[in-house]
Coordinates of C-alpha atoms in Angstrom, one line a residue:
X3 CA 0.0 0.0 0.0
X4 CA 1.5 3.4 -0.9
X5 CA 0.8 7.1 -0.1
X6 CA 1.0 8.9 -3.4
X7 CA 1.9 12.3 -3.4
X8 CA 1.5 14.1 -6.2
X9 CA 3.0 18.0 -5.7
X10 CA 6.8 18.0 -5.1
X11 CA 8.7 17.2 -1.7
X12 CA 8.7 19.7 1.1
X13 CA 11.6 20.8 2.5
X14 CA 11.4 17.6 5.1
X15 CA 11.4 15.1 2.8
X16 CA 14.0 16.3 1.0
X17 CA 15.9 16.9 3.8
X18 CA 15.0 13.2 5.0
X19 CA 16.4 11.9 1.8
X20 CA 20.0 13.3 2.4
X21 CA 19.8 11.9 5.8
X22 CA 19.0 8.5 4.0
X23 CA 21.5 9.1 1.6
X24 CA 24.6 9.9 4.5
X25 CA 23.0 6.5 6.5
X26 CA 23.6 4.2 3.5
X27 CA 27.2 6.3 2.7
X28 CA 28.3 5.7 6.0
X29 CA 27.3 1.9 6.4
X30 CA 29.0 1.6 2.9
X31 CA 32.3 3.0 3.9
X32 CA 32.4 1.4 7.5
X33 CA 33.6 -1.9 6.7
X34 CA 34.7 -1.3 3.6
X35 CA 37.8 0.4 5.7
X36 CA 38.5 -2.9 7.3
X37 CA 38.6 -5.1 4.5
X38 CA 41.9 -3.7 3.1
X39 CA 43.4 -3.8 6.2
X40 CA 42.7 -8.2 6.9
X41 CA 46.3 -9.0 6.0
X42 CA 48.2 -7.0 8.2
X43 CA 45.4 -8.3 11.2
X44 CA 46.2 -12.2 9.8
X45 CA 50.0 -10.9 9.6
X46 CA 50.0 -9.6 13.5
X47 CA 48.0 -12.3 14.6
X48 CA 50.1 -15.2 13.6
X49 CA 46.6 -17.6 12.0
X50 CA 46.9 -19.8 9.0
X51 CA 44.4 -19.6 6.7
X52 CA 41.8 -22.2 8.4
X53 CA 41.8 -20.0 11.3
X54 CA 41.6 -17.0 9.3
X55 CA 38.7 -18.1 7.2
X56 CA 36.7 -19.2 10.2
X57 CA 37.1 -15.8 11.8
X58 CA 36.1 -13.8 8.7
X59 CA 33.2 -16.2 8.8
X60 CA 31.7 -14.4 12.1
X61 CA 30.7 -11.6 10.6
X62 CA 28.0 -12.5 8.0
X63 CA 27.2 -15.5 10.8
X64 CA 26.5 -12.4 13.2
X65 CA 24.2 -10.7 10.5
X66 CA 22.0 -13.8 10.2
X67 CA 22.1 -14.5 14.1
X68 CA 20.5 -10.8 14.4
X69 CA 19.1 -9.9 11.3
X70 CA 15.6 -11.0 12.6
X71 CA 15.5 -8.6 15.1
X72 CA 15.5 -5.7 13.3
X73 CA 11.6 -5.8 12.5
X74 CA 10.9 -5.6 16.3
X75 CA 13.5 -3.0 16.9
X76 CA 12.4 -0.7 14.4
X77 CA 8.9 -0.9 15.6
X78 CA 9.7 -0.1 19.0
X79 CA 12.6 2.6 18.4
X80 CA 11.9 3.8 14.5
X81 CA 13.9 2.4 12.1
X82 CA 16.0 6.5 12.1
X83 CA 16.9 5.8 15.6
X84 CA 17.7 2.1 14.8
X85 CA 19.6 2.9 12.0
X86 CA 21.9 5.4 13.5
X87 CA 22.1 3.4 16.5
X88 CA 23.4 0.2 14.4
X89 CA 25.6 2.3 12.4
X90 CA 27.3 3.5 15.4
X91 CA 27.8 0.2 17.5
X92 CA 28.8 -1.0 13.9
X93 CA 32.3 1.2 14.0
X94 CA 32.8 0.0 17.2
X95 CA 32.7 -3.2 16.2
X96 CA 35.1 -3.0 13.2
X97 CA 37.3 -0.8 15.2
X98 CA 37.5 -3.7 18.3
X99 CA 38.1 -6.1 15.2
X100 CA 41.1 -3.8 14.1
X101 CA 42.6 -3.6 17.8
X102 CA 42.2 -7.3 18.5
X103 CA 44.8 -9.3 20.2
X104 CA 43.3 -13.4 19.2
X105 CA 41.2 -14.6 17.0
X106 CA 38.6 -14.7 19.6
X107 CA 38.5 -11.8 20.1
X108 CA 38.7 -10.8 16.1
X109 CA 36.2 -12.8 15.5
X110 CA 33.6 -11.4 18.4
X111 CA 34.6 -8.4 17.4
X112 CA 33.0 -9.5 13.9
X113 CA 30.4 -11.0 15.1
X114 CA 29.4 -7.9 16.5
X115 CA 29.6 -5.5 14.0
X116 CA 27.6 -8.4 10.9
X117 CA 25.3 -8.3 13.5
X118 CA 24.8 -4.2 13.8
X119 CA 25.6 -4.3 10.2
X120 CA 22.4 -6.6 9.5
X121 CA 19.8 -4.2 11.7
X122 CA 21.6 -1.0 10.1
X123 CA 20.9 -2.4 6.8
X124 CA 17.1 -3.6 7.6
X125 CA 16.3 0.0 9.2
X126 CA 18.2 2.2 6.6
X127 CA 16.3 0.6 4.0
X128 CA 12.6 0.8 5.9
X129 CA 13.4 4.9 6.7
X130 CA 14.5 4.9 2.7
X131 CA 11.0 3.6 1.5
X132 CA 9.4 5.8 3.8
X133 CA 10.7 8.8 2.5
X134 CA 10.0 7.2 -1.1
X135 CA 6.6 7.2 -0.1
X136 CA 6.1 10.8 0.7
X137 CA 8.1 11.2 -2.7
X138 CA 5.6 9.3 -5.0
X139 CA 8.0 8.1 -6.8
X140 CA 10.8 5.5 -7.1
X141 CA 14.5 6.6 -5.0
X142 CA 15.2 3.7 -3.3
X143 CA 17.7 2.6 -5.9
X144 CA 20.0 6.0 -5.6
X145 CA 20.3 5.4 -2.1
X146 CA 21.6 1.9 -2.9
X147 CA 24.2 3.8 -6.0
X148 CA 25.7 5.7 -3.0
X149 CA 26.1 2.6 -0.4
X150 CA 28.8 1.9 -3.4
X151 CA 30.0 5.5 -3.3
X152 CA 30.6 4.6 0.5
X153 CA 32.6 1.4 -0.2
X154 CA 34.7 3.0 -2.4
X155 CA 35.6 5.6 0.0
X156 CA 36.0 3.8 2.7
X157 CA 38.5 1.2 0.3
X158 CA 40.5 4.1 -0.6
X159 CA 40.5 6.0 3.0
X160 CA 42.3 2.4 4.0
X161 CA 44.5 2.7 1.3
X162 CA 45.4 6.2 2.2
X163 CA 45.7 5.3 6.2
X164 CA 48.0 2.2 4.6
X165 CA 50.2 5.0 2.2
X166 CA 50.4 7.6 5.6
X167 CA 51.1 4.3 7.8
X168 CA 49.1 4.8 10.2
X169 CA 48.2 1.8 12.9
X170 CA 45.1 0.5 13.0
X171 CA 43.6 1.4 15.8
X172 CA 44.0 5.2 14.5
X173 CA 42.9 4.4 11.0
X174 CA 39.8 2.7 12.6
X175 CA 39.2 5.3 15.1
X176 CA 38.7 8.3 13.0
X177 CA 36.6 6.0 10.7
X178 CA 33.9 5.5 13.1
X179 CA 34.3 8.6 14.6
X180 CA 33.7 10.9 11.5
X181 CA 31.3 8.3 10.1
X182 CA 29.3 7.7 13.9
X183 CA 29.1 11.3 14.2
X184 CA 27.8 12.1 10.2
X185 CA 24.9 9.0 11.4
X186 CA 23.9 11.3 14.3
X187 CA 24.0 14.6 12.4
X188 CA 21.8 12.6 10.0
X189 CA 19.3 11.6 12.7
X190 CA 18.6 15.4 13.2
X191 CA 16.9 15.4 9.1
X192 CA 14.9 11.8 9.7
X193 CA 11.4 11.9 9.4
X194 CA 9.6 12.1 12.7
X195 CA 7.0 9.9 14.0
X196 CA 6.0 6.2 13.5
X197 CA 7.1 4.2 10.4
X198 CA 3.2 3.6 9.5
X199 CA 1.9 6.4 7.8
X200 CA -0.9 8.2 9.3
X201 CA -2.8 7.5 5.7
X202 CA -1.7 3.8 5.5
X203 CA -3.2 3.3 9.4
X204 CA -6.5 4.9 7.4
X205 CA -6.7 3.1 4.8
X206 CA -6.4 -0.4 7.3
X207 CA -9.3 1.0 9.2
X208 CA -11.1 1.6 6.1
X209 CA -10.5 -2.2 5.0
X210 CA -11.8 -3.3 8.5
X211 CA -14.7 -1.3 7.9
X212 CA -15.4 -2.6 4.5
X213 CA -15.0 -6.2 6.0
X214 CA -17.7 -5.5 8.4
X215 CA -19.7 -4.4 6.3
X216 CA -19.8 -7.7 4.2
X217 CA -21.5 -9.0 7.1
X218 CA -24.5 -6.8 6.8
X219 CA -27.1 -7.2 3.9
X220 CA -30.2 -4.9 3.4
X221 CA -33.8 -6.3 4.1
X222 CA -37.5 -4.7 4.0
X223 CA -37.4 -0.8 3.6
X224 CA -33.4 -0.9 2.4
X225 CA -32.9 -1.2 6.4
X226 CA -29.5 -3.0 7.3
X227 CA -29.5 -5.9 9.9
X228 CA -26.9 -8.6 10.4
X229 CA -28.1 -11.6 12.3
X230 CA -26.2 -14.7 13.8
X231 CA -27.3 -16.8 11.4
X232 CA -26.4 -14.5 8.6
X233 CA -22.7 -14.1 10.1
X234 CA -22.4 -17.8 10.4
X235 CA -23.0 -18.2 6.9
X236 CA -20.6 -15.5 6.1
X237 CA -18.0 -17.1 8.1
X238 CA -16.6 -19.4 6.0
X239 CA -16.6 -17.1 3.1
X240 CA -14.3 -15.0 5.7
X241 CA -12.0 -17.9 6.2
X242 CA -11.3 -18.6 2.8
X243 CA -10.6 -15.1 1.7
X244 CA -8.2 -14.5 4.7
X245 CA -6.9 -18.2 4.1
X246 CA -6.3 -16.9 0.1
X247 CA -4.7 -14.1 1.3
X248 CA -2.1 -15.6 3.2
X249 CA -1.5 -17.8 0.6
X250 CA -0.7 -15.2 -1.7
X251 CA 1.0 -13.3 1.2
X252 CA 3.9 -16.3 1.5
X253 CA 3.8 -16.9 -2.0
X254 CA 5.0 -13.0 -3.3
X255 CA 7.2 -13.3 0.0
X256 CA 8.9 -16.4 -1.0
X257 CA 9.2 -15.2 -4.8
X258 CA 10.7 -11.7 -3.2
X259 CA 13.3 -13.4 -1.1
X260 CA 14.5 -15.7 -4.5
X261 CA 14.8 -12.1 -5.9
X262 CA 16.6 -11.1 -3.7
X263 CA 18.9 -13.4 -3.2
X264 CA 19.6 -14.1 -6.9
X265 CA 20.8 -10.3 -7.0
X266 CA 23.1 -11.7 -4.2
X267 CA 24.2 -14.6 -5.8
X268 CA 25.3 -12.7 -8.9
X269 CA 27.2 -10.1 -6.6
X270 CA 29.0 -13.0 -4.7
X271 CA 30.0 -14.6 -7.8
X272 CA 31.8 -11.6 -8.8
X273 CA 33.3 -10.9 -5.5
X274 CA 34.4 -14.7 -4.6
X275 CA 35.0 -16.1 -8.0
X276 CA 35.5 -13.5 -11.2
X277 CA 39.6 -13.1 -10.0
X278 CA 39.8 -17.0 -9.6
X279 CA 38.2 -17.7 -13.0
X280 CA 39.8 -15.2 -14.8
X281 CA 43.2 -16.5 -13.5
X282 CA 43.2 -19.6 -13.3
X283 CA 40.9 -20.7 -15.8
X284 CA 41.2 -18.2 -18.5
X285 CA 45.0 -17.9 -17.6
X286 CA 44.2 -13.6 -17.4
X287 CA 46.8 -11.4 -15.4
X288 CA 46.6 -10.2 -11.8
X289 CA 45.3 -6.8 -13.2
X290 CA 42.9 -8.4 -15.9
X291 CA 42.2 -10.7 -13.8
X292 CA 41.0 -8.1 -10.8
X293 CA 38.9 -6.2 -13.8
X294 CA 36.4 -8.7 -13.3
X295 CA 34.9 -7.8 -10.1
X296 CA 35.1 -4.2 -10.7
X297 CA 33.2 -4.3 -13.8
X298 CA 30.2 -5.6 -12.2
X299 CA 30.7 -3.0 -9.3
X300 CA 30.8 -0.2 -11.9
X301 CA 28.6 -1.7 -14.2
X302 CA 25.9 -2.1 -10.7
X303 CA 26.2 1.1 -9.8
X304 CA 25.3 2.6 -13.5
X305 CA 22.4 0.5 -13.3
X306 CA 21.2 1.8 -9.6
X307 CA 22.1 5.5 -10.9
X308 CA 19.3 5.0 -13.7
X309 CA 17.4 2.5 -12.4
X310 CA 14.8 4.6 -10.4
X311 CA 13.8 6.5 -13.3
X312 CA 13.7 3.4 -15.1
X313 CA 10.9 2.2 -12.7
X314 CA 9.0 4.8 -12.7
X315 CA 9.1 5.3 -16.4
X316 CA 8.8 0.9 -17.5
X317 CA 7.4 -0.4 -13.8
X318 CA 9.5 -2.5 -11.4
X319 CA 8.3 -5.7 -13.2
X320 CA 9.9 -5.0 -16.6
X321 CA 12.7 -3.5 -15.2
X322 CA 13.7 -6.5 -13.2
X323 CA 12.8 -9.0 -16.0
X324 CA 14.5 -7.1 -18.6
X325 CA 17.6 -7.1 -15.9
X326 CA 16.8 -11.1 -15.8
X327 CA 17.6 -11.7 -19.7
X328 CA 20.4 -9.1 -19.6
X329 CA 22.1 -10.9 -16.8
X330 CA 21.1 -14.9 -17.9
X331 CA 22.1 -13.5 -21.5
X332 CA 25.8 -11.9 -21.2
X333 CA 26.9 -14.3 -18.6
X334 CA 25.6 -17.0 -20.3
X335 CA 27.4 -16.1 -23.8
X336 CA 30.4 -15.5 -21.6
X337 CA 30.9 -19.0 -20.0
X338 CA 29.7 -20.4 -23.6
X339 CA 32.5 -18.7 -25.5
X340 CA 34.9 -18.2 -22.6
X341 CA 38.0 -15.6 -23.2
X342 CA 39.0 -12.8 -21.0
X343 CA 37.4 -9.9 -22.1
X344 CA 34.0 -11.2 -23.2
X345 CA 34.3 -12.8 -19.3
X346 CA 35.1 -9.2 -18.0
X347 CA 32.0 -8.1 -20.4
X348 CA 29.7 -10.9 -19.1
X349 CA 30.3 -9.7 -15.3
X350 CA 29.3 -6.2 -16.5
X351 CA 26.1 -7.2 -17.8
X352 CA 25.3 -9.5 -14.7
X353 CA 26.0 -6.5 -12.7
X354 CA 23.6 -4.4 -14.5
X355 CA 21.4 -6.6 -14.9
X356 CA 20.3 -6.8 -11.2
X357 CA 21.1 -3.5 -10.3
X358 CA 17.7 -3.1 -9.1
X359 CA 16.5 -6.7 -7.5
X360 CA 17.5 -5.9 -4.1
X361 CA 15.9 -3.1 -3.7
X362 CA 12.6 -3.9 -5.1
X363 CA 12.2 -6.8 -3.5
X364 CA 13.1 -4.5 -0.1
X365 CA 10.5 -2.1 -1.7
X366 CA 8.1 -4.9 -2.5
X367 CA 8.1 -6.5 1.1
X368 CA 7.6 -3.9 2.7
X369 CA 4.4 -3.2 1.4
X370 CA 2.6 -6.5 1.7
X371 CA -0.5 -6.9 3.2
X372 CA -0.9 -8.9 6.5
X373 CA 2.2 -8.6 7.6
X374 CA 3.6 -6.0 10.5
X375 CA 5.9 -3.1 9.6
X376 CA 9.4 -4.1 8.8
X377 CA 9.0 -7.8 9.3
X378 CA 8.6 -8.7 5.3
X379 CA 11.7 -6.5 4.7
X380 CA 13.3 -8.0 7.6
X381 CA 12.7 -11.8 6.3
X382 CA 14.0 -10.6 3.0
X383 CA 17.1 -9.3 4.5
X384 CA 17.9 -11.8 6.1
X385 CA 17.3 -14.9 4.3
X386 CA 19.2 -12.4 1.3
X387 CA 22.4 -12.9 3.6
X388 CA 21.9 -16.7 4.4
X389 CA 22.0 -16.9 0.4
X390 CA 25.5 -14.8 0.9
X391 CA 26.7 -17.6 3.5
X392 CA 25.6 -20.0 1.7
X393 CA 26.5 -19.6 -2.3
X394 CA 30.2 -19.5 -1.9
X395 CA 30.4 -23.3 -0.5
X396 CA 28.0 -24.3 -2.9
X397 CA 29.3 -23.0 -6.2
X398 CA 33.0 -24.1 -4.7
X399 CA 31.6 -27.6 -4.3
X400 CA 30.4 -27.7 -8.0
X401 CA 33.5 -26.3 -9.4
X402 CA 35.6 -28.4 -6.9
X403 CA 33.5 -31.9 -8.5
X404 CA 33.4 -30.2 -12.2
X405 CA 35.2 -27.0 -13.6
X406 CA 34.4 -23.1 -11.8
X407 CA 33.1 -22.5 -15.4
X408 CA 30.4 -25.1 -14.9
X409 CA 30.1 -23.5 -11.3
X410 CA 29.6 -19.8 -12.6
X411 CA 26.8 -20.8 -14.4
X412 CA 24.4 -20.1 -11.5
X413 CA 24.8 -16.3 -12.8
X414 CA 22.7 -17.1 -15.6
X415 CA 20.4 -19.4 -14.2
X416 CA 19.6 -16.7 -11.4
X417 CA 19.0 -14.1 -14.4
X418 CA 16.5 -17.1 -15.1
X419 CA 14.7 -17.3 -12.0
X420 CA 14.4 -13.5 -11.9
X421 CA 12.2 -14.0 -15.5
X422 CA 10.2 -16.5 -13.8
X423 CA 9.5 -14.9 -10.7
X424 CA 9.2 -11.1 -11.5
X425 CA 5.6 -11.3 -12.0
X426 CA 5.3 -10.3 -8.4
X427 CA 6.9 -7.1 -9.0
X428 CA 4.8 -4.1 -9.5
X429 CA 3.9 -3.3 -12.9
X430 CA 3.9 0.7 -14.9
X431 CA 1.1 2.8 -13.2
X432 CA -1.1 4.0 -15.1

């Protein structure tokens, strides 16, 4: 259900959407200033790679641990306050990772901030679709554009604290401290009051109302009476409708989730596998070789720059099914004709291709029927990052018993799914 709102912003909801836009920055750049810094911590802390893997493993097994408390949190506290809140305990988290003296402790320092990372990510994206609400229009997928600007900067702010060599506790610490403080600055320009609109709560009354009234039929006189018998009858017409609904409630949920997650696949694959393949398999050099993963980045972001106006021009539905047959399409041609640069041209494509999925099946969840706010973008999220946990052992156990090129192919095959299942997706308005 949606609040349209057809003259432009005010001056809150624009100044909301900055906020937004500095929440997903921030939660970009956070631990995107740790990851270059993991082989100095595996250097200082004398592990082998077992040890090492197991550790890193904490932090998406944190996000999954928490991830399903976001809904309730965001209920209770707003999912602005929640989001600032998780953004902050998230640098303290990276920064205890950074000052660790074990692997214990490196890894519950992990575990701690997948776990923040998971609620920041849940409530960023519920105050995001809030504001897109008041807009009328599609922005959820610019705030997603500038989570990448974040990453970036937070990559190359590592890199810099690496040039200037400085430790990492003092790299770390001025990372969450300018990025904690930008979260709370942002707070100040969130939108105020509960997450359910004042106009959505109407409308559910008005749906009660209408429901009542299919118990009442008009007799003698065009008087209205509603008698036991009468409701009785009525009942099991009730039942089935709300049993139909809930059907169709778990169905679109589960077909949002396999959305989701095949945008996740396809950015996994890029991130675990593209170097690897190109490598090893297509025998590409280190810097080819790296050109893989970036050009789905870039190629991602192009697509979240566009993709709103996209939407609002073709419909989420097209969008996302067009992205489908671009993705199963390039990749596909890729790993059927397999060289270097039609590889590095097939990740591009994937990455375009489901620049949008993630957010609309966010955007999508949201706003099902039946369900409390935040939990249906909360069981998205978080089933979205078991498929991160998960896909990395899988398509290594398929390349490990075949080739990696036979294990790649779940890039098109998700581009597949997403055909299948974007019916669910909203279509153009008229």
């Amino acid at each position: 259900m949606t609040v349209d709102v057809l003259s432009p912003p005010a001056q809150a909801e624009r100044q909301a959407r900055t906020a937004v836009a500095v929440l997903f920055f921030t939660n970009g750049a956070l631990f995107a200033n740790l990851l270059p810094r993991f082989p100095q911590i595996k250097a200082d802390l004398g592990i082998g790679n077992a040890a090492y893997g197991l550790a890193v493993a904490a932090f998406p097994t944190g996000a999954i641990v928490a991830g399903l408390a976001a809904g309730a949190l965001i209920r209770r506290y707003g999912s602005g306050r929640v989001a600032v809140a998780g953004t902050v305990l998230t640098g303290i988290g990276v920064l205890a990772a950074g000052l660790s003296g074990s692997v214990v402790l490196f890894g519950t320092a992990l575990l701690l901030a997948g776990a923040m990372d998971a609620i920041t990510d849940v409530a960023q994206n519920a105050h995001g679709l809030r504001v897109q609400r008041r807009y009328g229009r599609s922005i959820i997928n610019s705030f997603h554009a500038i989570w990448s600007i974040g990453a970036v900067t937070g990559g190359s702010m590592a890199a810099g604290a690496i040039a200037l060599d400085l430790s990492l506790g003092q790299h770390l610490l001025i990372s969450a401290v300018v990025f904690g403080i930008a979260a709370c600055v942002a707070l100040r320009f969130c939108l105020t009051g509960p997450d359910t609109e004042p106009d959505v709560e109407a409308a559910k009354e008005e749906t009660k109302e209408e429901t009542k009234e299919e118990t009442k039929e008009e007799t003698n006189g065009g008087a209205v009476r509603e008698t036991g018998a009468e409701s009785r009858e009525l009942a099991p017409r009730r039942d089935e409708k709300l049993r139909k609904t809930r059907l169709r409630t778990g169905y679109v949920l589960a077909a949002l989730v396999l959305i989701a997650a095949s945008g996740a696949l396809v950015e996994d694959a890029g991130s675990s596998w593209a170097a690897l393949y190109l490598s090893d398999s297509l025998h590409a050099s280190g810097t080819l070789a790296a050109s893989g993963y970036i050009a789905l980045v870039g190629a991602q972001f192009v697509g979240r720059m566009i993709g709103d106006r996209l939407v609002d021009r073709f419909g989420q539905r097209a969008v996302a099914r067009s992205g489908g047959v671009i993705a199963a399409v390039g990749m596909g041609l890729a790993l059927a004709v397999p060289t270097a640069t039609g590889t590095i041209l097939g990740f591009a494509t994937a990455g375009f291709g489901v620049a949008t999925l993630v957010p609309a099946a966010m955007h999508e969840a949201d706003e099902l029927p039946g369900l409390r706010p935040g939990s249906g973008l909360t069981i998205v999220s978080w089933l979205m990052r078991l498929g991160f946990l998960l896909s990395p052992p899988i398509v290594g156990l398929v390349a490990d018993s075949t080739s990696l090129r036979v294990g790649l192919l779940v890039v098109p095959l998700a581009g597949l799914m997403v055909m299948v299942l974007a019916g669910v997706l909203q279509p153009r308005r008229r």
